[in-house]
Coordinates of C-alpha atoms in Angstrom, one line a residue:
M1 CA 38.4 0.2 -3.1
R2 CA 37.6 0.9 0.2
K3 CA 39.8 4.1 0.6
Q4 CA 37.8 4.9 -2.8
V5 CA 34.5 4.7 -1.4
S6 CA 35.8 6.7 1.7
S7 CA 36.6 9.4 -0.6
A8 CA 33.3 10.1 -1.8
F9 CA 31.8 9.8 1.1
A10 CA 33.8 11.6 2.6
P11 CA 32.8 15.4 4.2
N12 CA 34.5 17.2 1.1
G13 CA 34.3 14.2 -0.9
A14 CA 32.6 14.0 -4.9
L15 CA 29.2 13.1 -3.6
A16 CA 29.5 16.5 -0.9
Q17 CA 30.9 18.3 -4.3
H18 CA 27.9 17.5 -6.2
I19 CA 25.0 16.2 -4.5
S20 CA 23.3 19.4 -3.3
G21 CA 23.0 18.9 1.2
F22 CA 24.0 15.5 1.1
N23 CA 26.0 14.8 4.5
A24 CA 27.4 10.9 4.5
R25 CA 25.8 9.2 8.0
D26 CA 28.4 6.9 9.9
A27 CA 25.6 3.5 8.9
Q28 CA 25.8 4.5 5.0
V29 CA 29.8 4.3 4.4
E30 CA 29.5 1.3 6.9
M31 CA 27.4 -0.3 4.5
A32 CA 29.3 1.1 1.7
Q33 CA 32.3 -0.3 3.1
A34 CA 30.3 -3.6 3.4
V35 CA 29.0 -3.5 -0.4
A36 CA 32.5 -3.2 -1.6
D37 CA 34.4 -6.5 0.1
V38 CA 30.9 -8.8 -1.3
I39 CA 31.8 -6.8 -4.6
E40 CA 35.6 -7.3 -4.9
T41 CA 35.5 -10.7 -3.4
P42 CA 32.5 -12.3 -4.9
S43 CA 29.7 -13.7 -2.4
A44 CA 26.1 -12.6 -1.0
L45 CA 25.6 -9.6 1.4
V46 CA 21.8 -9.9 3.2
V47 CA 21.7 -5.8 4.5
E48 CA 19.3 -4.4 6.3
A49 CA 19.3 -0.2 6.7
G50 CA 17.1 1.1 8.4
T51 CA 14.7 4.5 7.1
G52 CA 17.3 7.2 6.2
T53 CA 20.5 5.0 6.3
G54 CA 20.6 6.5 2.6
K55 CA 20.8 2.9 1.2
T56 CA 21.0 3.4 -2.4
Y57 CA 24.0 5.8 -2.1
A58 CA 25.3 3.0 -0.5
Y59 CA 25.0 0.5 -2.9
L60 CA 25.5 2.9 -6.4
V61 CA 28.5 4.2 -5.2
P62 CA 30.5 1.2 -4.6
A63 CA 28.9 -0.3 -7.4
L64 CA 30.5 2.6 -9.9
L65 CA 33.1 2.3 -8.4
S66 CA 33.9 -0.8 -9.1
G67 CA 33.8 -0.6 -13.0
K68 CA 32.0 -4.0 -12.9
K69 CA 28.9 -5.0 -15.2
V70 CA 26.6 -4.9 -12.4
V71 CA 22.1 -5.3 -12.7
L72 CA 20.4 -3.5 -10.1
S73 CA 16.9 -4.5 -9.3
T74 CA 13.9 -2.5 -7.6
G75 CA 10.2 -3.4 -6.1
T76 CA 8.6 -1.7 -8.7
K77 CA 8.3 -0.1 -11.9
N78 CA 7.8 3.4 -10.2
L79 CA 11.2 2.9 -8.0
Q80 CA 13.1 1.7 -11.0
E81 CA 12.1 5.0 -13.1
Q82 CA 13.2 6.9 -9.9
L83 CA 16.9 5.0 -9.4
Y84 CA 17.2 6.1 -12.9
F85 CA 16.4 8.9 -13.8
R86 CA 17.2 10.8 -10.7
D87 CA 19.5 9.4 -8.2
L88 CA 21.6 7.3 -10.1
P89 CA 22.3 10.4 -12.7
K90 CA 23.2 12.1 -9.4
V91 CA 26.0 9.6 -8.8
V92 CA 27.9 9.3 -11.7
K93 CA 27.9 13.0 -12.6
A94 CA 29.4 13.1 -8.5
L95 CA 31.8 10.2 -9.3
A96 CA 32.7 10.8 -13.4
S97 CA 31.8 8.0 -14.5
P98 CA 32.3 7.0 -17.9
L99 CA 29.9 3.4 -17.4
Q100 CA 26.7 3.5 -19.5
L101 CA 23.3 3.0 -18.0
A102 CA 20.4 1.5 -19.6
L103 CA 16.4 0.9 -17.9
L104 CA 15.0 -2.6 -19.1
K105 CA 11.0 -3.2 -18.6
G106 CA 9.2 -6.0 -19.0
R107 CA 8.0 -7.0 -22.9
S108 CA 3.9 -5.4 -21.5
N109 CA 6.0 -2.1 -21.3
Y110 CA 6.4 -1.6 -24.8
L111 CA 4.5 -1.1 -27.5
C112 CA 4.6 -4.0 -30.3
L113 CA 4.3 -2.5 -34.4
F114 CA 2.9 -6.3 -36.1
R115 CA 0.3 -6.0 -33.0
L116 CA -0.3 -2.7 -33.4
E117 CA -0.2 -3.0 -37.0
Q118 CA -2.9 -6.2 -36.9
H119 CA -5.5 -4.6 -34.5
Y120 CA -5.3 -1.0 -35.6
N121 CA -6.6 -2.4 -39.6
H122 CA -8.6 -5.6 -38.0
V123 CA -10.2 -3.4 -35.0
P124 CA -10.7 -6.6 -32.4
M125 CA -14.2 -4.9 -31.2
Q126 CA -16.6 -1.9 -31.7
D127 CA -15.6 -0.2 -28.5
D128 CA -15.1 3.8 -29.8
Q129 CA -12.5 4.6 -26.8
L130 CA -11.1 0.9 -28.3
I131 CA -11.2 2.3 -31.5
Q132 CA -9.8 6.3 -29.9
D133 CA -6.8 4.9 -28.0
L134 CA -5.5 2.6 -30.9
S135 CA -5.5 6.1 -32.8
L136 CA -4.0 7.7 -30.7
I137 CA -1.2 4.9 -29.6
K138 CA -1.0 4.7 -33.7
K139 CA -0.2 8.4 -34.2
W140 CA 2.5 8.2 -31.2
S141 CA 4.2 5.5 -32.9
A142 CA 5.7 7.0 -35.4
E143 CA 6.9 9.5 -32.8
T144 CA 8.5 7.6 -29.6
Q145 CA 12.0 5.8 -29.7
S146 CA 12.3 4.3 -27.6
G147 CA 8.6 2.7 -27.3
D148 CA 8.3 2.7 -24.1
I149 CA 4.6 2.9 -22.7
G150 CA 4.7 5.1 -20.1
E151 CA 5.2 8.3 -22.3
L152 CA 1.7 7.9 -23.1
S153 CA 0.5 9.8 -20.3
Y154 CA -2.9 10.0 -22.1
I155 CA -4.3 7.4 -22.4
A156 CA -5.8 5.1 -19.2
E157 CA -3.5 3.1 -17.3
D158 CA -5.7 -0.1 -17.8
S159 CA -7.1 1.1 -21.5
K160 CA -8.3 -1.4 -23.1
A161 CA -6.2 -0.9 -26.2
L162 CA -2.7 -1.9 -24.1
P163 CA -3.1 -5.5 -24.6
Y164 CA -3.3 -4.9 -27.9
V165 CA -0.8 -3.2 -29.1
T166 CA 2.1 -5.0 -26.5
S167 CA 2.7 -8.6 -26.6
T168 CA 3.7 -11.4 -24.5
T169 CA 6.2 -14.2 -24.2
D170 CA 3.1 -16.0 -26.2
N171 CA 2.1 -14.7 -28.9
C172 CA 5.2 -12.8 -29.7
L173 CA 7.1 -13.5 -32.9
G174 CA 10.5 -14.0 -32.5
K175 CA 13.2 -13.6 -35.4
D176 CA 9.6 -14.9 -37.8
C177 CA 7.9 -11.2 -37.1
P178 CA 7.8 -9.4 -40.1
V179 CA 8.8 -6.0 -37.8
Y180 CA 11.4 -7.7 -35.9
E181 CA 14.7 -5.3 -36.7
D182 CA 12.3 -2.3 -35.6
C183 CA 11.1 -3.8 -32.3
H184 CA 11.0 -1.8 -29.7
L185 CA 11.6 -4.8 -27.2
L186 CA 14.9 -6.1 -29.3
K187 CA 16.0 -2.5 -29.5
A188 CA 16.1 -1.9 -25.2
R189 CA 17.5 -5.4 -24.9
K190 CA 20.5 -4.7 -26.9
K191 CA 21.2 -1.3 -25.7
A192 CA 20.8 -2.8 -22.0
Q193 CA 22.9 -5.4 -23.2
A194 CA 25.3 -3.1 -24.2
A195 CA 25.7 -1.0 -20.9
D196 CA 27.9 -1.8 -17.7
V197 CA 24.4 -0.6 -15.7
V198 CA 21.2 -2.3 -15.7
V199 CA 18.0 -0.4 -13.6
V200 CA 15.5 -3.2 -14.2
N201 CA 12.9 -4.8 -11.8
H202 CA 11.7 -7.6 -10.1
H203 CA 9.4 -9.4 -11.8
L204 CA 11.5 -9.0 -14.2
F205 CA 14.5 -10.2 -13.6
F206 CA 12.9 -13.4 -12.0
A207 CA 10.5 -13.4 -14.8
D208 CA 13.5 -14.4 -17.1
L209 CA 15.5 -16.3 -15.2
A210 CA 12.8 -18.8 -14.6
L211 CA 11.6 -18.7 -17.9
K212 CA 14.8 -18.3 -20.0
D213 CA 13.4 -16.3 -21.8
T214 CA 14.7 -15.1 -24.5
G215 CA 17.5 -11.5 -24.0
F216 CA 17.6 -12.6 -20.6
G217 CA 19.3 -15.0 -20.5
E218 CA 22.0 -13.2 -23.1
L219 CA 22.1 -10.7 -20.5
L220 CA 22.7 -12.1 -16.9
P221 CA 25.6 -14.2 -17.6
Q222 CA 27.7 -10.8 -18.9
M223 CA 27.1 -9.6 -15.4
D224 CA 29.6 -9.4 -11.9
V225 CA 27.4 -7.6 -9.0
I226 CA 23.8 -8.1 -8.4
I227 CA 22.0 -5.6 -6.1
F228 CA 18.0 -6.0 -5.2
D229 CA 17.1 -3.2 -3.2
E230 CA 13.4 -3.6 -1.6
A231 CA 14.9 -7.4 -1.5
H232 CA 11.7 -8.0 1.2
Q233 CA 9.5 -8.4 -1.9
L234 CA 11.8 -11.4 -3.6
P235 CA 10.8 -14.5 -1.4
D236 CA 7.2 -14.4 -2.7
I237 CA 7.6 -12.6 -6.5
A238 CA 10.2 -15.1 -7.5
S239 CA 8.0 -18.9 -5.7
D240 CA 5.3 -17.4 -8.4
Y241 CA 7.7 -17.4 -11.2
F242 CA 9.0 -20.6 -10.7
G243 CA 5.8 -21.8 -10.4
E244 CA 3.3 -22.4 -13.1
N245 CA 0.3 -21.1 -14.2
V246 CA -3.1 -21.2 -16.9
S247 CA -4.7 -18.2 -17.0
S248 CA -8.9 -17.9 -19.6
R249 CA -7.3 -14.6 -20.8
L250 CA -4.7 -16.4 -22.1
L251 CA -6.2 -19.0 -23.7
L252 CA -9.0 -16.6 -25.3
D253 CA -5.4 -14.4 -26.7
L254 CA -5.0 -17.6 -28.6
C255 CA -7.9 -17.6 -29.5
R256 CA -8.7 -14.5 -30.8
D257 CA -5.1 -14.0 -32.6
I258 CA -6.2 -17.7 -34.9
E259 CA -9.4 -16.0 -35.4
T260 CA -7.2 -12.8 -36.6
A261 CA -5.7 -15.2 -39.1
C262 CA -8.4 -17.7 -40.3
K263 CA -9.9 -13.3 -41.2
T264 CA -6.6 -12.2 -43.5
E265 CA -4.1 -15.7 -44.3
L266 CA -5.9 -18.4 -43.9
R267 CA -9.4 -17.3 -44.7
E268 CA -10.4 -21.1 -46.9
H269 CA -10.2 -23.0 -43.4
P270 CA -14.0 -22.3 -40.8
Q271 CA -13.1 -25.5 -39.0
L272 CA -10.7 -24.0 -37.7
A273 CA -12.6 -20.6 -36.2
K274 CA -15.4 -23.2 -35.6
T275 CA -12.5 -25.0 -33.5
A276 CA -11.1 -21.6 -31.5
D277 CA -14.4 -20.7 -30.8
K278 CA -15.9 -23.7 -29.1
V279 CA -13.4 -23.0 -26.8
A280 CA -13.2 -19.6 -25.9
L281 CA -17.1 -20.3 -25.6
L282 CA -16.2 -23.2 -22.7
I283 CA -13.3 -21.4 -20.9
K284 CA -16.1 -18.7 -20.6
D285 CA -18.6 -21.2 -19.0
W286 CA -15.7 -22.2 -17.2
R287 CA -14.9 -19.1 -15.3
L288 CA -18.6 -18.9 -14.5
Q289 CA -18.3 -22.0 -12.2
F290 CA -16.6 -19.3 -9.7
G291 CA -18.4 -16.4 -8.5
T292 CA -19.1 -13.2 -9.9
E293 CA -16.6 -11.5 -7.4
P294 CA -13.0 -11.3 -7.6
A295 CA -11.3 -13.8 -5.0
K296 CA -8.3 -16.0 -4.1
G297 CA -9.2 -20.0 -3.3
N298 CA -7.4 -23.7 -2.9
W299 CA -8.1 -24.6 -6.1
R300 CA -7.7 -28.1 -5.3
D301 CA -11.1 -28.2 -2.9
A302 CA -12.3 -25.9 -5.8
Y303 CA -11.5 -29.1 -8.1
Q304 CA -13.3 -31.3 -6.4
N305 CA -16.9 -30.0 -6.7
P306 CA -18.5 -32.3 -9.9
Q307 CA -19.2 -29.0 -12.1
M308 CA -15.7 -27.4 -11.7
Q309 CA -14.4 -30.7 -13.0
T310 CA -16.9 -30.9 -15.7
A311 CA -16.6 -27.9 -17.2
L312 CA -12.9 -27.9 -17.1
N313 CA -13.1 -31.6 -18.9
R314 CA -14.7 -29.6 -21.6
V315 CA -12.8 -27.3 -21.7
S316 CA -9.6 -29.8 -22.1
E317 CA -10.9 -32.1 -24.0
A318 CA -11.7 -29.2 -26.9
I319 CA -8.1 -27.8 -26.5
D320 CA -7.4 -31.4 -27.6
M321 CA -9.4 -31.0 -30.4
L322 CA -8.1 -27.0 -31.1
Y323 CA -4.5 -28.8 -30.8
L324 CA -4.9 -31.2 -33.5
V325 CA -6.7 -29.0 -35.9
L326 CA -3.7 -26.8 -35.8
K327 CA -1.5 -29.4 -36.4
S328 CA -2.8 -29.9 -39.5
S329 CA -2.7 -25.8 -40.1
L330 CA 1.4 -25.8 -39.5
G331 CA 3.7 -24.1 -42.1
R332 CA 0.7 -22.0 -43.5
S333 CA 1.1 -19.3 -41.2
D334 CA 3.7 -17.5 -39.0
L335 CA 0.7 -16.4 -36.4
I336 CA -0.8 -20.6 -37.0
D337 CA 2.7 -21.9 -35.9
N338 CA 3.3 -19.0 -33.4
A339 CA -0.1 -20.2 -31.7
F340 CA 0.2 -24.1 -31.8
E341 CA 3.6 -23.6 -29.5
R342 CA 1.6 -21.8 -27.6
L343 CA -1.0 -23.4 -27.1
A344 CA 1.0 -27.3 -26.5
Q345 CA 2.3 -25.3 -23.5
A346 CA -0.4 -24.0 -21.8
K347 CA -2.6 -27.7 -22.4
A348 CA 0.7 -28.7 -20.6
R349 CA 0.5 -26.5 -17.7
L350 CA -3.5 -27.1 -17.6
L351 CA -1.9 -31.0 -17.6
K352 CA -0.3 -30.0 -14.6
L353 CA -2.8 -27.9 -12.7
M354 CA -5.7 -31.1 -12.6
D355 CA -3.5 -33.1 -11.2
T356 CA -4.1 -32.1 -7.1
Q357 CA -2.3 -35.1 -5.9
Q358 CA 1.2 -33.7 -6.3
S359 CA 3.0 -32.6 -3.3
G360 CA 5.5 -29.2 -2.3
V361 CA 3.5 -27.0 -3.7
S362 CA 0.7 -24.9 -3.3
L363 CA -2.2 -25.2 -6.4
W364 CA -4.8 -21.9 -5.2
Y365 CA -7.0 -20.1 -8.4
E366 CA -7.3 -16.4 -8.3
T367 CA -10.9 -14.5 -10.7
T368 CA -10.8 -10.7 -11.5
R369 CA -14.7 -9.8 -13.2
L370 CA -14.4 -11.7 -16.1
H371 CA -11.2 -14.1 -15.8
V372 CA -9.5 -17.1 -13.6
S373 CA -6.4 -18.0 -13.7
L374 CA -5.1 -21.1 -12.1
H375 CA -1.4 -21.2 -9.9
L376 CA 0.7 -24.1 -8.9
T377 CA 3.3 -21.8 -6.6
P378 CA 6.5 -24.6 -4.7
L379 CA 6.5 -24.2 -1.4
S380 CA 10.0 -23.2 -0.9
I381 CA 12.2 -21.6 -3.3
A382 CA 15.4 -21.7 -0.9
D383 CA 17.2 -24.6 -2.6
K384 CA 17.0 -23.5 -6.3
F385 CA 17.9 -19.6 -5.8
R386 CA 20.7 -21.4 -3.6
A387 CA 21.9 -23.2 -6.9
I388 CA 21.3 -19.8 -8.3
V389 CA 23.6 -18.2 -5.9
A390 CA 25.9 -20.4 -6.3
A391 CA 26.4 -21.1 -10.3
D392 CA 28.9 -18.5 -10.9
E393 CA 31.6 -16.4 -9.4
R394 CA 29.1 -13.5 -8.5
S395 CA 28.2 -10.9 -6.5
W396 CA 24.7 -10.8 -4.9
I397 CA 23.6 -7.6 -2.2
F398 CA 20.2 -8.0 -0.9
T399 CA 19.1 -4.6 0.9
S400 CA 15.8 -3.5 1.7
A401 CA 14.9 -1.5 5.6
T402 CA 12.6 -4.5 6.4
L403 CA 14.1 -7.4 6.4
S404 CA 14.8 -8.8 10.1
V405 CA 12.6 -9.9 12.8
N406 CA 12.7 -9.6 16.5
H407 CA 16.5 -8.7 15.2
G408 CA 17.5 -11.2 13.7
F409 CA 17.4 -12.8 9.8
S410 CA 17.1 -16.6 9.7
H411 CA 13.5 -15.6 8.4
Y412 CA 15.0 -14.0 5.6
T413 CA 18.2 -16.1 4.7
D414 CA 16.4 -19.4 5.5
Q415 CA 13.2 -18.7 2.7
M416 CA 15.8 -18.0 0.3
G417 CA 18.0 -20.4 0.5
L418 CA 21.7 -18.1 1.0
Q419 CA 22.3 -19.3 5.1
Q420 CA 26.1 -18.5 4.2
A421 CA 25.2 -15.2 3.4
K422 CA 26.4 -12.2 5.3
T423 CA 24.1 -10.1 7.1
L424 CA 24.1 -5.7 7.9
L425 CA 21.9 -4.7 10.6
L426 CA 22.0 -0.8 10.4
E427 CA 19.8 1.3 13.0
S428 CA 18.1 3.9 11.2
P429 CA 20.0 7.6 12.1
F430 CA 17.2 9.2 13.2
D431 CA 15.7 10.4 16.8
Y432 CA 12.4 8.2 16.9
A433 CA 12.3 8.7 20.6
E434 CA 12.2 12.7 20.3
Q435 CA 10.9 12.9 16.6
A436 CA 8.4 9.5 16.5
L437 CA 5.0 8.7 19.4
L438 CA 4.0 5.0 19.8
C439 CA 0.3 4.7 20.4
V440 CA -1.8 1.8 20.9
P441 CA -5.0 2.5 22.4
R442 CA -6.7 1.7 25.6
F443 CA -10.3 -0.5 25.7
M444 CA -10.0 -1.2 21.7
P445 CA -12.7 -3.8 20.7
E446 CA -11.1 -6.8 19.6
P447 CA -10.0 -6.7 15.8
H448 CA -13.2 -9.2 14.9
E449 CA -16.4 -7.4 17.4
P450 CA -18.3 -5.7 15.2
A451 CA -17.4 -2.8 17.6
M452 CA -14.2 -2.4 15.7
A453 CA -14.9 -0.6 13.4
N454 CA -17.2 2.1 14.9
T455 CA -14.3 2.7 17.7
L456 CA -12.0 3.0 15.2
L457 CA -14.3 6.2 13.4
Q458 CA -13.7 7.6 17.0
I459 CA -10.4 7.5 17.9
A460 CA -9.7 8.6 13.8
C461 CA -11.8 11.4 14.4
R462 CA -10.1 12.7 17.6
L463 CA -6.6 11.9 15.7
I464 CA -7.2 14.2 12.5
E465 CA -9.0 17.1 13.8
A466 CA -5.9 17.1 16.4
N467 CA -3.8 17.3 13.1
N468 CA -5.8 18.3 11.0
G469 CA -5.6 16.0 8.7
R470 CA -2.2 15.4 7.4
C471 CA -2.6 11.2 8.2
F472 CA -2.6 8.0 6.4
F473 CA -5.2 5.7 7.8
L474 CA -4.1 2.2 6.2
F475 CA -6.2 -1.0 6.3
T476 CA -5.2 -4.7 6.9
S477 CA -8.3 -4.9 4.3
H478 CA -10.4 -4.2 1.6
R479 CA -14.0 -5.1 3.8
M480 CA -12.9 -2.0 6.4
L481 CA -11.3 -0.1 4.1
Q482 CA -14.7 0.9 2.6
M483 CA -16.4 1.1 5.3
V484 CA -15.0 3.3 7.4
A485 CA -14.6 5.3 3.9
Q486 CA -18.5 5.5 3.6
Q487 CA -18.7 6.5 7.0
L488 CA -15.6 9.1 7.8
P489 CA -16.8 12.0 5.1
D490 CA -19.4 12.8 6.9
L491 CA -17.8 12.8 10.7
I492 CA -14.8 15.7 9.8
R493 CA -14.7 18.3 8.0
Q494 CA -11.2 17.6 6.4
P495 CA -10.9 16.0 2.5
V496 CA -11.0 12.1 2.6
L497 CA -9.1 10.6 -0.7
V498 CA -9.7 6.8 -0.9
Q499 CA -7.6 4.7 -3.0
G500 CA -8.6 3.1 -5.9
S501 CA -10.8 6.0 -6.3
T502 CA -7.8 6.9 -8.8
G503 CA -4.2 6.1 -10.4
K504 CA -1.8 5.3 -7.2
R505 CA 0.1 8.3 -8.0
L506 CA -2.4 11.2 -8.8
L507 CA -3.6 10.4 -5.3
L508 CA -0.6 10.6 -3.3
E509 CA 0.0 14.4 -5.9
Q510 CA -4.1 15.7 -4.5
F511 CA -2.9 14.2 -0.8
V512 CA 0.5 16.3 -1.1
T513 CA -1.4 19.5 -2.4
L514 CA -4.0 19.6 -0.2
D515 CA -2.2 19.7 3.1
N516 CA -5.2 18.7 5.0
A517 CA -6.8 14.9 3.5
V518 CA -7.0 11.8 4.6
L519 CA -5.3 9.1 2.5
L520 CA -7.4 5.6 3.0
G521 CA -5.3 3.0 2.0
T522 CA -4.3 -1.2 1.7
G523 CA -1.9 -3.6 0.7
S524 CA 0.1 -0.1 -1.7
F525 CA 0.2 2.1 0.1
W526 CA 2.1 0.6 3.8
E527 CA 5.1 0.6 1.3
G528 CA 7.4 1.9 -1.1
V529 CA 5.4 5.3 -0.6
D530 CA 7.3 8.6 0.8
V531 CA 5.9 11.1 2.2
R532 CA 8.5 14.5 3.4
G533 CA 7.6 16.8 6.1
D534 CA 4.6 18.0 7.7
T535 CA 2.3 16.8 5.0
L536 CA 2.2 13.5 6.9
S537 CA 2.6 13.4 10.7
C538 CA 0.0 10.7 11.8
V539 CA -0.7 7.1 11.0
I540 CA -3.1 4.6 11.7
I541 CA -2.8 1.5 11.4
D542 CA -6.1 -0.2 11.8
K543 CA -4.6 -4.4 13.7
L544 CA -1.5 -6.3 13.2
P545 CA -1.3 -7.6 9.6
F546 CA -1.7 -11.0 9.4
A547 CA -2.8 -12.9 6.1
S548 CA -5.9 -13.7 6.4
P549 CA -5.5 -18.2 7.2
D550 CA -7.6 -19.5 3.8
E551 CA -4.5 -17.0 1.5
P552 CA -4.0 -20.0 -0.4
L553 CA 0.3 -19.9 -0.1
L554 CA 0.2 -19.8 3.4
Q555 CA -1.9 -22.2 4.4
A556 CA -0.4 -24.5 1.8
R557 CA 3.1 -23.4 3.7
S558 CA 1.4 -23.7 7.4
E559 CA 0.6 -27.0 6.7
D560 CA 4.0 -28.2 5.1
C561 CA 5.3 -26.9 8.5
V562 CA 3.1 -28.9 10.7
M563 CA 3.8 -31.9 8.7
R564 CA 7.6 -30.7 9.7
G565 CA 6.7 -30.7 13.1
L566 CA 7.3 -26.4 12.9
D567 CA 4.7 -24.4 14.4
P568 CA 3.6 -22.6 11.2
F569 CA 2.3 -19.7 13.6
A570 CA 6.2 -18.6 14.7
Q571 CA 7.5 -19.8 11.5
V572 CA 5.3 -18.6 8.4
Q573 CA 2.3 -15.7 9.9
L574 CA 4.2 -14.3 12.7
P575 CA 7.4 -12.8 10.9
Q576 CA 5.8 -12.0 7.4
A577 CA 3.6 -9.7 9.8
V578 CA 6.4 -8.0 11.3
I579 CA 7.9 -7.4 8.1
T580 CA 4.2 -5.8 6.8
L581 CA 3.5 -3.8 9.5
K582 CA 7.4 -2.2 9.5
Q583 CA 6.8 -0.8 6.3
G584 CA 3.7 0.4 7.1
V585 CA 4.8 2.4 10.3
G586 CA 8.4 4.0 8.0
R587 CA 5.9 5.6 6.1
L588 CA 6.0 7.7 9.7
I589 CA 8.8 9.1 9.5
R590 CA 10.8 10.0 6.2
D591 CA 12.8 12.4 7.4
V592 CA 15.4 13.6 10.0
T593 CA 12.9 16.6 10.4
D594 CA 10.3 14.9 10.2
R595 CA 8.0 14.4 13.6
G596 CA 4.3 12.9 13.9
V597 CA 2.4 10.1 15.9
M598 CA 2.3 6.5 14.8
V599 CA -1.1 4.5 16.2
I600 CA -1.6 0.6 15.9
C601 CA -5.0 0.1 16.9
D602 CA -4.7 -4.0 18.4
N603 CA -4.8 -4.6 21.6
R604 CA -2.8 -7.5 21.1
L605 CA 0.2 -6.1 20.9
V606 CA 0.3 -5.7 24.7
T607 CA -1.7 -8.4 25.3
K608 CA -0.6 -11.7 23.5
P609 CA 3.0 -12.7 24.3
Y610 CA 3.9 -12.4 19.8
G611 CA 3.0 -8.3 20.8
E612 CA 6.8 -8.3 22.1
V613 CA 8.3 -9.9 18.5
F614 CA 5.8 -6.7 16.6
L615 CA 7.5 -4.0 19.5
T616 CA 11.1 -5.3 19.6
S617 CA 11.4 -5.4 15.4
L618 CA 9.9 -1.8 15.2
P619 CA 12.3 1.9 15.6
P620 CA 12.5 2.9 19.3
M621 CA 9.8 5.4 19.2
R622 CA 8.1 6.4 23.1
R623 CA 5.0 4.0 23.4
T624 CA 1.7 5.2 25.3
R625 CA -1.4 3.3 25.1
C626 CA -3.2 7.0 26.2
L627 CA -5.3 8.7 23.0
D628 CA -5.1 12.1 25.1
T629 CA -1.1 12.0 24.8
A630 CA -1.5 11.1 21.3
V631 CA -3.9 14.2 21.0
D632 CA -1.2 16.2 22.7
F633 CA 1.5 15.2 20.7
L634 CA -0.2 16.2 17.3
Q635 CA -1.3 19.5 19.3
Q636 CA 1.9 20.8 20.2
M637 CA 3.4 19.8 17.0
K638 CA 0.6 22.0 15.8
Q639 CA 2.0 25.0 18.0
D640 CA 5.8 24.2 17.6
N641 CA 5.3 24.5 14.0
P642 CA 2.2 27.3 13.2
T643 CA 2.8 27.1 9.3

């Protein structure tokens, strides 16, 4: 297959002939050959391909040429759609590939016809917006072919109606559903099973792998090649799915479904409705034991509080009672039979999460304004994942622009149990020394000092003025983002866009359209955002992105490191922060013609010994400590390109 791959990437090959502006890069061809080798001789390959390598084509070409059955898994739904609707069709057309393609999303992305009918006829609550949204969804349900909720662009992403018209693994009736044959999810899965190339996302891959959810459990055994793009996200996502969780939302949904059954099929059973109501009431009381603001915390610690124990014990006792009452109603309604199974599962999980003495796991909670969820996450997934990779003769490819730390992969391969995998590190083809400048300004306060916010604002104002906006300002905490968001608009004349004020996609569109804006963002803007050209030529990062030390999973992994006689900072915190910083820095230079300034406002890059690990892991940009030099660079850029 090496010959075919070389031929496809050749100057007059299939890609150059069919994709306008395509020019193969050496690193891209090297990666494509490595992927081809692993597909021909099944094993595992871990590849870091620097920004601009063209890694998507580098794995798509050998995957399609192989003719084998392939799963492509990406980090987010947005990337999944980009791959399926934009990149794949181009390569398929160029190679004249006869392969069948399918896009498979998670269950919550498909309309559930049964639940729509239920809640359209018995509206769950008197809420005008909810009723209006349900009517719009009902109308759309008669027109849609795919049932993909993504088509509903005229309904808010967080519409209250969506949970009522989609199913979860818990509340799906499966083969007992009266509209089973018309099920959109079932049709999507059948199409995926018949396809040669299936595009999924990491959450779906691991949810179905861990839960052996019907459908994907049947799909995976047929697949010969599994490719993970944005593979740096896998350790955390896999840890979540190999764990257990139970949430107030899940339990309240269950109570609501029992109430619906009592209003329709079991009207003569008032005791059941009363018992479910009591469970719902006690769950809401339990949620009140946590603070009102959304938070994450250590569940072992929180459970020490006697009031917390009392509230949760009451919930547990009420669930036991509901279990007995439901048991006596089995066989009288599909809804009730399904609710009983879900309750039995939730009851077992809750019992597990109330055992705070178990080792080898992190126990943590997360609250939203209305709900609380408890999580049990294994500290290591290496053994479990190694067994999955070794179970069958398959090809596994893991790729991202950010997998290595200090030019090595051991941090990643140890986490994933991939010590036997081949590794390949490909530098970006961009000329960073010419295209970019890295500035770590002198005289910065320490990140925790009160003067930090004011200094950040002063630095930002100078850079924004010099660059006429066109700037991403990335933060490691929401608190600092909010402080800057309050003051910055009064200090500059350029428009300020703030994460959370509207959806991510809309914010990015506004940023590109305005052409002189400053976008303030945290977490989700550090990665998966692609703004090319002059529209973005300055990125400011407030400080090194170390995770908060009281982040429950990090805390548990660190304690585990200490018990094994290792240094938690070097083993856990530092590698994680390096990979996050590489993602943030990767926003700046997205094309061979891009130029710009990267400003990291954290002295520790220069003053601490570990700063060298960060700097070695970043692209080879010119460096300066002088803010004037950064301002001059931006002004020179403006003169060079006055449009």
